PDB file of C-alpha atoms in Angstrom:
ATOM      1  CA  MET K   1     -16.939  39.359 -32.108  1.00  0.00           C
ATOM      2  CA  GLU K   2     -15.692  36.388 -30.101  1.00  0.00           C
ATOM      3  CA  GLN K   3     -18.117  34.973 -27.545  1.00  0.00           C
ATOM      4  CA  ASN K   4     -17.054  33.940 -24.066  1.00  0.00           C
ATOM      5  CA  VAL K   5     -17.911  30.735 -22.210  1.00  0.00           C
ATOM      6  CA  ILE K   6     -20.893  32.072 -20.239  1.00  0.00           C
ATOM      7  CA  GLU K   7     -22.421  33.574 -23.370  1.00  0.00           C
ATOM      8  CA  ILE K   8     -22.009  30.325 -25.323  1.00  0.00           C
ATOM      9  CA  LYS K   9     -23.346  28.143 -22.486  1.00  0.00           C
ATOM     10  CA  SER K  10     -26.330  30.387 -21.770  1.00  0.00           C
ATOM     11  CA  LYS K  11     -27.339  30.450 -25.436  1.00  0.00           C
ATOM     12  CA  ALA K  12     -27.026  26.661 -25.714  1.00  0.00           C
ATOM     13  CA  PHE K  13     -29.151  26.343 -22.573  1.00  0.00           C
ATOM     14  CA  ALA K  14     -31.785  28.702 -24.002  1.00  0.00           C
ATOM     15  CA  ILE K  15     -31.976  26.582 -27.149  1.00  0.00           C
ATOM     16  CA  ARG K  16     -32.519  23.452 -25.021  1.00  0.00           C
ATOM     17  CA  ILE K  17     -35.258  25.237 -23.071  1.00  0.00           C
ATOM     18  CA  ILE K  18     -36.971  26.306 -26.305  1.00  0.00           C
ATOM     19  CA  ARG K  19     -36.842  22.745 -27.614  1.00  0.00           C
ATOM     20  CA  MET K  20     -38.198  21.416 -24.326  1.00  0.00           C
ATOM     21  CA  TYR K  21     -41.058  23.918 -24.478  1.00  0.00           C
ATOM     22  CA  LYS K  22     -41.899  22.831 -28.021  1.00  0.00           C
ATOM     23  CA  TRP K  23     -41.872  19.201 -26.881  1.00  0.00           C
ATOM     24  CA  LEU K  24     -44.081  19.982 -23.884  1.00  0.00           C
ATOM     25  CA  THR K  25     -46.678  21.766 -25.994  1.00  0.00           C
ATOM     26  CA  GLU K  26     -46.677  19.196 -28.800  1.00  0.00           C
ATOM     27  CA  ASN K  27     -46.496  15.999 -26.723  1.00  0.00           C
ATOM     28  CA  LYS K  28     -47.906  16.841 -23.309  1.00  0.00           C
ATOM     29  CA  ARG K  29     -50.214  19.735 -24.184  1.00  0.00           C
ATOM     30  CA  GLU K  30     -48.638  21.607 -21.277  1.00  0.00           C
ATOM     31  CA  TYR K  31     -48.492  25.370 -21.705  1.00  0.00           C
ATOM     32  CA  VAL K  32     -48.444  27.159 -18.353  1.00  0.00           C
ATOM     33  CA  LEU K  33     -45.425  25.707 -16.524  1.00  0.00           C
ATOM     34  CA  GLY K  34     -43.561  25.318 -19.787  1.00  0.00           C
ATOM     35  CA  LYS K  35     -44.117  28.945 -20.730  1.00  0.00           C
ATOM     36  CA  GLN K  36     -42.818  30.108 -17.349  1.00  0.00           C
ATOM     37  CA  CYS K  37     -39.724  27.942 -17.786  1.00  0.00           C
ATOM     38  CA  LEU K  38     -39.311  29.241 -21.342  1.00  0.00           C
ATOM     39  CA  ARG K  39     -39.405  32.856 -20.186  1.00  0.00           C
ATOM     40  CA  SER K  40     -36.963  32.501 -17.302  1.00  0.00           C
ATOM     41  CA  GLY K  41     -34.687  30.029 -19.116  1.00  0.00           C
ATOM     42  CA  THR K  42     -34.201  32.261 -22.142  1.00  0.00           C
ATOM     43  CA  SER K  43     -33.908  35.384 -20.000  1.00  0.00           C
ATOM     44  CA  ILE K  44     -30.664  34.098 -18.463  1.00  0.00           C
ATOM     45  CA  GLY K  45     -28.745  34.514 -21.706  1.00  0.00           C
ATOM     46  CA  ALA K  46     -30.521  37.718 -22.682  1.00  0.00           C
ATOM     47  CA  ASN K  47     -29.398  39.401 -19.465  1.00  0.00           C
ATOM     48  CA  ILE K  48     -25.881  38.034 -19.843  1.00  0.00           C
ATOM     49  CA  ARG K  49     -25.703  39.414 -23.374  1.00  0.00           C
ATOM     50  CA  GLU K  50     -26.964  42.776 -22.177  1.00  0.00           C
ATOM     51  CA  GLY K  51     -24.491  42.777 -19.293  1.00  0.00           C
ATOM     52  CA  LEU K  52     -21.559  41.982 -21.556  1.00  0.00           C
ATOM     53  CA  HIS K  53     -22.308  45.151 -23.472  1.00  0.00           C
ATOM     54  CA  SER K  54     -22.643  47.358 -20.403  1.00  0.00           C
ATOM     55  CA  GLN K  55     -20.727  50.586 -20.181  1.00  0.00           C
ATOM     56  CA  ARG K  56     -19.991  50.291 -16.447  1.00  0.00           C
ATOM     57  CA  LYS K  57     -18.903  47.335 -14.311  1.00  0.00           C
ATOM     58  CA  ALA K  58     -21.698  48.006 -11.817  1.00  0.00           C
ATOM     59  CA  GLU K  59     -24.247  47.674 -14.621  1.00  0.00           C
ATOM     60  CA  PHE K  60     -22.519  44.458 -15.772  1.00  0.00           C
ATOM     61  CA  VAL K  61     -22.786  42.983 -12.270  1.00  0.00           C
ATOM     62  CA  ALA K  62     -26.432  44.032 -11.949  1.00  0.00           C
ATOM     63  CA  LYS K  63     -27.362  42.267 -15.204  1.00  0.00           C
ATOM     64  CA  LEU K  64     -25.524  39.111 -14.168  1.00  0.00           C
ATOM     65  CA  GLN K  65     -27.311  39.177 -10.806  1.00  0.00           C
ATOM     66  CA  ILE K  66     -30.612  39.251 -12.696  1.00  0.00           C
ATOM     67  CA  SER K  67     -29.370  36.246 -14.691  1.00  0.00           C
ATOM     68  CA  ILE K  68     -28.769  34.328 -11.447  1.00  0.00           C
ATOM     69  CA  LYS K  69     -32.312  35.093 -10.315  1.00  0.00           C
ATOM     70  CA  GLU K  70     -33.650  33.878 -13.651  1.00  0.00           C
ATOM     71  CA  ALA K  71     -31.550  30.703 -13.367  1.00  0.00           C
ATOM     72  CA  ASN K  72     -32.967  30.010  -9.915  1.00  0.00           C
ATOM     73  CA  GLU K  73     -36.494  30.592 -11.185  1.00  0.00           C
ATOM     74  CA  THR K  74     -35.809  28.204 -14.067  1.00  0.00           C
ATOM     75  CA  LEU K  75     -34.622  25.558 -11.602  1.00  0.00           C
ATOM     76  CA  TYR K  76     -37.932  25.911  -9.780  1.00  0.00           C
ATOM     77  CA  TRP K  77     -39.982  25.421 -12.967  1.00  0.00           C
ATOM     78  CA  LEU K  78     -37.857  22.431 -13.963  1.00  0.00           C
ATOM     79  CA  GLU K  79     -38.466  20.878 -10.545  1.00  0.00           C
ATOM     80  CA  LEU K  80     -42.212  21.380 -10.928  1.00  0.00           C
ATOM     81  CA  LEU K  81     -42.236  19.946 -14.435  1.00  0.00           C
ATOM     82  CA  TYR K  82     -40.360  16.880 -13.220  1.00  0.00           C
ATOM     83  CA  GLU K  83     -42.314  16.367  -9.994  1.00  0.00           C
ATOM     84  CA  THR K  84     -45.618  16.573 -11.881  1.00  0.00           C
ATOM     85  CA  ASP K  85     -44.444  14.053 -14.503  1.00  0.00           C
ATOM     86  CA  TYR K  86     -44.378  16.449 -17.449  1.00  0.00           C
ATOM     87  CA  ILE K  87     -40.694  15.712 -18.056  1.00  0.00           C
ATOM     88  CA  THR K  88     -38.931  12.415 -17.460  1.00  0.00           C
ATOM     89  CA  LYS K  89     -36.166  11.782 -14.967  1.00  0.00           C
ATOM     90  CA  GLU K  90     -33.726  11.520 -17.879  1.00  0.00           C
ATOM     91  CA  MET K  91     -34.808  14.888 -19.257  1.00  0.00           C
ATOM     92  CA  TYR K  92     -34.597  16.462 -15.820  1.00  0.00           C
ATOM     93  CA  ASN K  93     -31.171  14.968 -15.093  1.00  0.00           C
ATOM     94  CA  SER K  94     -29.956  16.240 -18.438  1.00  0.00           C
ATOM     95  CA  ILE K  95     -31.067  19.869 -18.248  1.00  0.00           C
ATOM     96  CA  TYR K  96     -31.180  20.682 -14.516  1.00  0.00           C
ATOM     97  CA  PRO K  97     -27.395  20.391 -13.899  1.00  0.00           C
ATOM     98  CA  GLU K  98     -26.772  22.646 -16.882  1.00  0.00           C
ATOM     99  CA  CYS K  99     -28.805  25.385 -15.227  1.00  0.00           C
ATOM    100  CA  VAL K 100     -27.016  24.838 -11.903  1.00  0.00           C
ATOM    101  CA  GLU K 101     -23.696  25.188 -13.736  1.00  0.00           C
ATOM    102  CA  LEU K 102     -24.808  28.501 -15.251  1.00  0.00           C
ATOM    103  CA  ALA K 103     -25.769  29.826 -11.812  1.00  0.00           C
ATOM    104  CA  LYS K 104     -22.380  28.783 -10.390  1.00  0.00           C
ATOM    105  CA  LEU K 105     -20.490  30.375 -13.281  1.00  0.00           C
ATOM    106  CA  LEU K 106     -22.458  33.583 -12.870  1.00  0.00           C
ATOM    107  CA  THR K 107     -21.773  33.658  -9.133  1.00  0.00           C
ATOM    108  CA  SER K 108     -18.060  33.206  -9.760  1.00  0.00           C
ATOM    109  CA  ILE K 109     -17.964  35.946 -12.410  1.00  0.00           C
ATOM    110  CA  ILE K 110     -19.803  38.366 -10.142  1.00  0.00           C
ATOM    111  CA  LYS K 111     -17.522  37.671  -7.165  1.00  0.00           C
ATOM    112  CA  THR K 112     -14.398  38.105  -9.288  1.00  0.00           C
ATOM    113  CA  THR K 113     -15.681  41.293 -10.907  1.00  0.00           C
ATOM    114  CA  LYS K 114     -16.650  42.800  -7.556  1.00  0.00           C
ATOM    115  CA  ALA K 115     -13.251  41.927  -6.052  1.00  0.00           C
ATOM    116  CA  ASN K 116     -11.282  43.254  -9.006  1.00  0.00           C
ATOM    117  CA  HIS K 117     -13.248  46.487  -9.329  1.00  0.00           C
ATOM    118  CA  LYS K 118     -14.070  47.131  -5.660  1.00  0.00           C
ATOM    119  CA  LEU K 119     -17.848  47.144  -6.236  1.00  0.00           C
TER     120      LEU K 119
END
């Protein structure tokens, strides 16, 4: 089955989040904030995947809306990790925009789906 752009990008983002979590635990001995970021950051793609296999468009939109919430939560955890010096400015500037891009893509997909299917 061919994957679409949002599915590919969300999975790549989840992999980066997992690697960041491993780095945080191994190098900074940070577990609490990192775990929260891990959960929300990997949940984005999980909800997208679930939504892509929905039987109804309303269910698809609902799953993508959950993904946006998870993306916003992830942005919060990334901000905290950066502002408390657990991740560097370079790390933050590398991963944060990727999460913002996911949220924007999700918003666009939801708006288009709602307009095209009168939801």
